[in-house]
Coordinates of N, CA and C in Angstrom, one line a residue:
X18 N -10.4 -36.2 -26.1 CA -9.2 -35.6 -26.6 C -8.5 -35.0 -25.4
X19 N -7.6 -35.7 -24.7 CA -6.9 -35.2 -23.5 C -6.1 -33.9 -23.7
X20 N -5.5 -33.7 -24.8 CA -4.7 -32.5 -25.1 C -5.6 -31.3 -25.1
X21 N -6.8 -31.4 -25.7 CA -7.8 -30.3 -25.7 C -8.3 -30.0 -24.3
X22 N -8.5 -31.0 -23.5 CA -9.0 -30.8 -22.1 C -7.9 -30.0 -21.3
X23 N -6.7 -30.4 -21.5 CA -5.6 -29.8 -20.8 C -5.4 -28.3 -21.3
X24 N -5.6 -28.1 -22.6 CA -5.5 -26.8 -23.1 C -6.7 -25.9 -22.7
X25 N -7.9 -26.5 -22.6 CA -9.0 -25.7 -22.1 C -8.8 -25.3 -20.6
X26 N -8.3 -26.3 -19.8 CA -8.0 -26.0 -18.4 C -6.9 -24.8 -18.3
X27 N -5.9 -24.9 -19.1 CA -4.8 -23.9 -19.1 C -5.4 -22.5 -19.5
X28 N -6.1 -22.4 -20.6 CA -6.7 -21.2 -21.0 C -7.7 -20.6 -20.0
X29 N -8.6 -21.5 -19.5 CA -9.7 -21.1 -18.6 C -9.2 -20.7 -17.3
X30 N -8.0 -21.1 -16.9 CA -7.4 -20.8 -15.6 C -7.3 -19.3 -15.3
X31 N -7.3 -18.5 -16.4 CA -7.1 -17.1 -16.2 C -8.5 -16.4 -16.1
X32 N -9.6 -17.1 -16.5 CA -10.9 -16.5 -16.5 C -11.4 -16.2 -15.1
X33 N -12.2 -15.2 -15.0 CA -12.8 -14.8 -13.6 C -13.5 -16.0 -13.0
X34 N -14.2 -16.8 -13.9 CA -14.8 -18.1 -13.4 C -14.4 -19.2 -14.3
X35 N -13.3 -19.9 -14.0 CA -12.7 -20.9 -14.9 C -13.7 -22.0 -15.2
X36 N -14.5 -22.4 -14.2 CA -15.4 -23.5 -14.4 C -16.5 -23.1 -15.4
X37 N -17.0 -21.9 -15.3 CA -18.0 -21.5 -16.3 C -17.5 -21.4 -17.7
X38 N -16.2 -20.9 -17.8 CA -15.6 -20.8 -19.1 C -15.5 -22.2 -19.7
X39 N -15.0 -23.2 -18.9 CA -14.9 -24.6 -19.4 C -16.3 -25.1 -19.9
X40 N -17.3 -24.9 -19.1 CA -18.7 -25.4 -19.4 C -19.2 -24.7 -20.7
X41 N -19.0 -23.4 -20.9 CA -19.4 -22.7 -22.1 C -18.7 -23.4 -23.3
X42 N -17.4 -23.6 -23.3 CA -16.7 -24.2 -24.4 C -17.2 -25.7 -24.7
X43 N -17.5 -26.4 -23.6 CA -18.0 -27.8 -23.8 C -19.4 -27.8 -24.4
X44 N -20.2 -26.8 -24.1 CA -21.5 -26.7 -24.7 C -21.5 -26.2 -26.1
X45 N -20.5 -25.3 -26.4 CA -20.4 -24.8 -27.8 C -18.9 -24.7 -28.2
X46 N -18.3 -25.7 -28.7 CA -16.9 -25.7 -29.1 C -16.6 -24.7 -30.2
X47 N -17.6 -24.2 -30.9 CA -17.4 -23.2 -31.9 C -17.4 -21.8 -31.3
X48 N -17.7 -21.7 -30.0 CA -17.8 -20.4 -29.3 C -16.4 -19.9 -28.9
X49 N -16.5 -18.7 -28.4 CA -15.2 -18.0 -28.0 C -15.4 -17.5 -26.5
X50 N -14.3 -17.2 -25.9 CA -14.3 -16.7 -24.5 C -13.5 -15.4 -24.5
X51 N -13.9 -14.5 -23.7 CA -13.2 -13.2 -23.5 C -12.3 -13.5 -22.2
X52 N -11.0 -13.5 -22.4 CA -10.1 -13.8 -21.3 C -9.1 -12.7 -21.1
X53 N -8.8 -12.5 -19.8 CA -7.8 -11.5 -19.5 C -6.4 -11.9 -19.8
X54 N -5.7 -11.0 -20.5 CA -4.3 -11.2 -20.8 C -3.5 -10.7 -19.5
X55 N -2.3 -11.0 -19.4 CA -1.4 -10.5 -18.4 C -1.3 -11.4 -17.1
X56 N -2.1 -12.5 -17.1 CA -2.0 -13.4 -15.9 C -1.0 -14.5 -16.2
X57 N -1.4 -15.4 -17.2 CA -0.5 -16.5 -17.6 C 0.2 -16.2 -18.9
X58 N -0.2 -15.2 -19.6 CA 0.3 -14.9 -20.9 C -0.1 -13.5 -21.4
X59 N 0.7 -12.9 -22.2 CA 0.4 -11.7 -23.0 C 0.3 -12.1 -24.4
X60 N -0.2 -11.2 -25.3 CA -0.3 -11.5 -26.7 C 0.2 -10.3 -27.4
X61 N 1.2 -10.6 -28.4 CA 1.7 -9.5 -29.3 C 1.0 -9.7 -30.6
X62 N 0.4 -8.6 -31.1 CA -0.5 -8.7 -32.3 C 0.2 -7.9 -33.4
X63 N 0.3 -8.6 -34.5 CA 1.0 -7.9 -35.7 C 0.0 -8.1 -36.9
X64 N 0.2 -7.2 -37.9 CA -0.6 -7.4 -39.1 C -0.2 -8.8 -39.7
X65 N -1.2 -9.5 -40.2 CA -0.9 -10.9 -40.7 C 0.1 -10.9 -41.9
X66 N 0.2 -9.8 -42.6 CA 1.2 -9.7 -43.7 C 2.6 -10.0 -43.1
X67 N 2.8 -9.6 -41.8 CA 4.1 -9.9 -41.1 C 4.0 -11.1 -40.3
X68 N 2.8 -11.4 -39.7 CA 2.6 -12.5 -38.8 C 2.8 -13.9 -39.4
X69 N 2.3 -14.1 -40.6 CA 2.4 -15.4 -41.3 C 3.9 -15.7 -41.6
X70 N 4.7 -14.7 -42.2 CA 6.1 -15.0 -42.4 C 6.9 -15.2 -41.1
X71 N 6.5 -14.4 -40.1 CA 7.1 -14.6 -38.8 C 6.9 -16.0 -38.2
X72 N 5.7 -16.5 -38.3 CA 5.4 -17.8 -37.9 C 6.2 -18.8 -38.7
X73 N 6.4 -18.6 -40.0 CA 7.2 -19.5 -40.8 C 8.6 -19.5 -40.3
X74 N 9.2 -18.4 -39.9 CA 10.6 -18.3 -39.4 C 10.6 -19.1 -38.1
X75 N 9.6 -18.8 -37.2 CA 9.6 -19.5 -35.9 C 9.5 -21.0 -36.0
X76 N 8.7 -21.4 -36.9 CA 8.5 -22.9 -37.1 C 9.7 -23.6 -37.6
X77 N 10.6 -22.8 -38.3 CA 11.9 -23.4 -38.7 C 12.9 -23.6 -37.6
X78 N 12.8 -22.8 -36.6 CA 13.8 -22.8 -35.5 C 13.2 -23.4 -34.2
X79 N 11.9 -23.6 -34.0 CA 11.4 -24.1 -32.8 C 10.6 -25.4 -33.2
X80 N 10.7 -26.4 -32.3 CA 9.8 -27.6 -32.5 C 8.4 -27.2 -32.2
X81 N 8.1 -26.4 -31.2 CA 6.8 -26.0 -30.9 C 6.7 -24.6 -30.4
X82 N 6.3 -23.7 -31.3 CA 6.1 -22.3 -30.9 C 4.9 -22.2 -29.9
X83 N 4.8 -21.2 -29.2 CA 3.6 -21.0 -28.4 C 2.4 -20.8 -29.2
X84 N 1.2 -20.7 -28.6 CA -0.1 -20.5 -29.3 C 0.0 -19.3 -30.2
X85 N -0.7 -19.4 -31.3 CA -0.8 -18.3 -32.3 C -2.3 -18.2 -32.8
X86 N -2.9 -17.0 -32.7 CA -4.2 -16.8 -33.2 C -4.2 -16.0 -34.4
X87 N -5.2 -16.1 -35.2 CA -5.4 -15.2 -36.4 C -6.9 -14.7 -36.3
X88 N -7.1 -13.4 -36.6 CA -8.4 -12.9 -36.3 C -9.3 -13.0 -37.6
X89 N -10.5 -12.4 -37.5 CA -11.5 -12.4 -38.5 C -10.8 -11.8 -39.8
X90 N -11.0 -12.5 -40.9 CA -10.4 -11.9 -42.2 C -8.9 -12.0 -42.3
X91 N -8.3 -12.7 -41.4 CA -6.8 -12.9 -41.4 C -6.1 -11.6 -41.4
X92 N -6.6 -10.6 -40.8 CA -6.0 -9.2 -40.7 C -4.8 -9.2 -39.8
X93 N -5.0 -9.8 -38.6 CA -4.0 -9.7 -37.5 C -3.6 -11.1 -37.0
X94 N -2.4 -11.3 -36.6 CA -1.9 -12.5 -36.0 C -1.4 -12.2 -34.6
X95 N -1.8 -13.0 -33.6 CA -1.5 -12.8 -32.2 C -0.6 -14.0 -31.7
X96 N 0.6 -13.6 -31.2 CA 1.5 -14.6 -30.6 C 1.4 -14.5 -29.1
X97 N 1.2 -15.7 -28.5 CA 1.2 -15.8 -27.0 C 2.6 -15.8 -26.5
X98 N 2.9 -14.9 -25.6 CA 4.2 -14.7 -25.0 C 4.1 -14.7 -23.5
X99 N 5.2 -14.7 -22.7 CA 5.1 -14.7 -21.2 C 4.4 -13.4 -20.7
X100 N 3.7 -13.6 -19.6 CA 3.1 -12.4 -19.0 C 4.1 -11.4 -18.7
X101 N 3.8 -10.1 -18.8 CA 4.8 -9.0 -18.6 C 5.4 -8.5 -19.8
X102 N 5.4 -9.3 -20.9 CA 6.1 -8.9 -22.1 C 5.5 -7.6 -22.7
X103 N 4.1 -7.5 -22.7 CA 3.4 -6.4 -23.3 C 3.9 -5.1 -22.7
X104 N 4.2 -5.1 -21.4 CA 4.6 -3.8 -20.7 C 6.0 -3.4 -21.1
X105 N 6.8 -4.4 -21.5 CA 8.2 -4.1 -21.9 C 8.4 -3.9 -23.4
X106 N 7.4 -4.3 -24.2 CA 7.6 -4.3 -25.6 C 7.8 -2.9 -26.2
X107 N 8.9 -2.7 -27.0 CA 9.2 -1.4 -27.6 C 9.0 -1.4 -29.1
X108 N 8.8 -2.5 -29.7 CA 8.7 -2.6 -31.2 C 7.5 -1.7 -31.7
X109 N 7.7 -1.1 -32.9 CA 6.7 -0.4 -33.5 C 5.8 -1.3 -34.4
X110 N 4.6 -0.9 -34.6 CA 3.7 -1.6 -35.4 C 3.1 -2.9 -34.8
X111 N 3.4 -3.0 -33.5 CA 2.9 -4.2 -32.7 C 2.0 -3.8 -31.6
X112 N 0.8 -4.3 -31.7 CA -0.2 -4.1 -30.6 C 0.0 -5.1 -29.5
X113 N -0.2 -4.7 -28.3 CA 0.0 -5.6 -27.2 C -1.2 -5.8 -26.4
X114 N -1.4 -7.0 -25.9 CA -2.5 -7.3 -24.9 C -1.8 -7.8 -23.7
X115 N -1.8 -7.1 -22.6 CA -1.2 -7.5 -21.4 C -2.1 -7.2 -20.2
X116 N -1.6 -7.0 -19.0 CA -2.4 -6.8 -17.8 C -3.3 -5.6 -18.0
X117 N -4.6 -5.9 -17.7 CA -5.6 -4.9 -17.9 C -6.4 -5.0 -19.2
X118 N -6.0 -5.9 -20.1 CA -6.7 -6.0 -21.4 C -7.3 -7.4 -21.5
X119 N -8.2 -7.6 -22.4 CA -8.9 -8.8 -22.6 C -8.8 -9.2 -24.1
X120 N -8.8 -10.5 -24.4 CA -8.8 -10.9 -25.8 C -9.8 -12.0 -26.0
X121 N -10.3 -12.1 -27.2 CA -11.2 -13.1 -27.6 C -10.4 -14.4 -28.0
X122 N -10.8 -15.5 -27.4 CA -10.1 -16.7 -27.5 C -11.1 -17.8 -27.9
X123 N -10.8 -18.5 -29.0 CA -11.7 -19.7 -29.4 C -11.3 -20.9 -28.6
X124 N -12.2 -21.9 -28.7 CA -12.0 -23.2 -28.1 C -10.7 -23.8 -28.7
X125 N -9.8 -24.3 -27.8 CA -8.5 -24.7 -28.3 C -8.4 -26.0 -29.1
X126 N -9.5 -26.7 -29.4 CA -9.4 -28.0 -30.1 C -9.2 -27.8 -31.6
X127 N -9.0 -26.6 -32.1 CA -8.7 -26.4 -33.5 C -10.0 -26.2 -34.3
X128 N -11.2 -26.3 -33.7 CA -12.4 -26.0 -34.4 C -12.5 -24.5 -34.7
X129 N -13.2 -24.2 -35.8 CA -13.3 -22.8 -36.2 C -14.7 -22.4 -36.5
X130 N -15.1 -21.2 -36.1 CA -16.4 -20.8 -36.5 C -16.3 -19.8 -37.7
X131 N -15.1 -19.7 -38.3 CA -14.9 -18.8 -39.4 C -14.4 -17.5 -39.0
X132 N -14.3 -17.2 -37.7 CA -13.8 -16.0 -37.2 C -12.4 -16.1 -36.7
X133 N -12.2 -15.8 -35.5 CA -10.9 -15.9 -34.9 C -10.6 -17.4 -34.7
X134 N -9.4 -17.8 -35.0 CA -9.0 -19.2 -35.0 C -7.5 -19.4 -34.6
X135 N -7.2 -20.6 -34.2 CA -5.8 -20.9 -33.9 C -5.1 -21.3 -35.1
X136 N -3.9 -20.7 -35.3 CA -2.9 -21.3 -36.2 C -2.1 -22.3 -35.5
X137 N -1.8 -22.1 -34.3 CA -1.1 -23.1 -33.4 C -1.9 -23.0 -32.1
X138 N -2.7 -24.1 -31.8 CA -3.5 -24.1 -30.6 C -2.6 -24.3 -29.4
X139 N -3.0 -23.9 -28.2 CA -2.2 -24.2 -27.0 C -2.2 -25.7 -26.8
X140 N -1.1 -26.2 -26.3 CA -0.9 -27.7 -26.0 C -1.3 -28.0 -24.6
X141 N -1.6 -27.0 -23.8 CA -2.0 -27.3 -22.4 C -0.8 -27.3 -21.4
X142 N 0.4 -27.3 -21.9 CA 1.6 -27.3 -21.0 C 2.1 -25.9 -20.6
X143 N 1.5 -24.9 -21.2 CA 1.9 -23.6 -20.9 C 3.0 -23.1 -21.8
X144 N 3.3 -23.8 -22.9 CA 4.3 -23.4 -23.9 C 4.0 -22.0 -24.4
X145 N 4.9 -21.1 -24.4 CA 4.8 -19.7 -24.9 C 6.0 -19.4 -25.8
X146 N 5.8 -18.5 -26.7 CA 7.0 -18.1 -27.5 C 7.9 -17.1 -26.8
X147 N 9.1 -17.3 -26.8 CA 10.1 -16.5 -26.2 C 10.1 -15.1 -27.0
X148 N 9.9 -14.0 -26.3 CA 9.7 -12.7 -27.0 C 11.0 -12.3 -27.7
X149 N 12.2 -12.6 -27.2 CA 13.4 -12.3 -27.9 C 13.5 -13.0 -29.2
X150 N 13.2 -14.3 -29.2 CA 13.2 -15.1 -30.4 C 12.1 -14.6 -31.4
X151 N 10.9 -14.2 -30.9 CA 9.8 -13.7 -31.7 C 10.3 -12.4 -32.4
X152 N 11.0 -11.5 -31.6 CA 11.5 -10.3 -32.2 C 12.5 -10.6 -33.4
X153 N 13.4 -11.5 -33.2 CA 14.3 -11.8 -34.2 C 13.6 -12.4 -35.4
X154 N 12.6 -13.2 -35.2 CA 11.8 -13.8 -36.3 C 11.1 -12.7 -37.1
X155 N 10.5 -11.7 -36.3 CA 9.8 -10.6 -37.0 C 10.8 -9.8 -37.8
X156 N 12.0 -9.6 -37.3 CA 13.0 -8.8 -38.1 C 13.4 -9.6 -39.4
X157 N 13.6 -10.9 -39.3 CA 13.9 -11.7 -40.5 C 12.7 -11.7 -41.5
X158 N 11.5 -11.8 -41.0 CA 10.3 -11.8 -41.8 C 10.2 -10.4 -42.5
X159 N 10.4 -9.3 -41.7 CA 10.2 -8.0 -42.3 C 11.3 -7.7 -43.4
X160 N 12.5 -8.2 -43.1 CA 13.6 -8.0 -44.1 C 13.2 -8.8 -45.4
X161 N 12.7 -10.0 -45.3 CA 12.3 -10.7 -46.5 C 11.1 -10.0 -47.2
X162 N 10.2 -9.4 -46.5 CA 9.1 -8.7 -47.1 C 9.6 -7.4 -47.8
X163 N 10.6 -6.8 -47.2 CA 11.2 -5.6 -47.8 C 11.8 -5.9 -49.2
X164 N 12.5 -7.1 -49.2 CA 13.1 -7.5 -50.5 C 12.0 -7.8 -51.5
X165 N 11.0 -8.5 -51.1 CA 9.9 -8.8 -52.0 C 9.2 -7.6 -52.5
X166 N 9.2 -6.5 -51.7 CA 8.5 -5.3 -52.1 C 9.5 -4.4 -52.9
X167 N 10.7 -4.9 -53.2 CA 11.7 -4.1 -54.0 C 12.5 -3.1 -53.2
X168 N 12.4 -3.3 -51.8 CA 13.2 -2.4 -51.0 C 14.5 -2.8 -50.6
X169 N 15.0 -3.9 -51.2 CA 16.4 -4.3 -50.7 C 17.0 -5.1 -51.8

């Protein structure tokens, strides 16, 4: 699967030992790696109640959003955005993973161990979600949720 190999190489490139990271995933594709954010990408993490509708909005306006993770129990959704975004993000209710932080990342071939998994796996080209577009999608999703909840 050449796309998965390219995605593995792209993700592993930020690891302290990229070759070891690649070998671990090849040995156990259901495994995860702890990778540093802030080098090739940052991650913006929102409650999945907002994350899933935000991804729906993004999917309507983009051919290919950047990688998106969902955590154990579908509690939180993480959107991969350009490095440096976390340091500049001002939105409330959004956790950030940027320079100096680490995140758990599953093998990018779409396999799942039942824990953290990809909603949109990386394609290996370095595609990331534009943070301005992500913010607009979050606003649209939040407005729709407010209407659903009887707030508008």
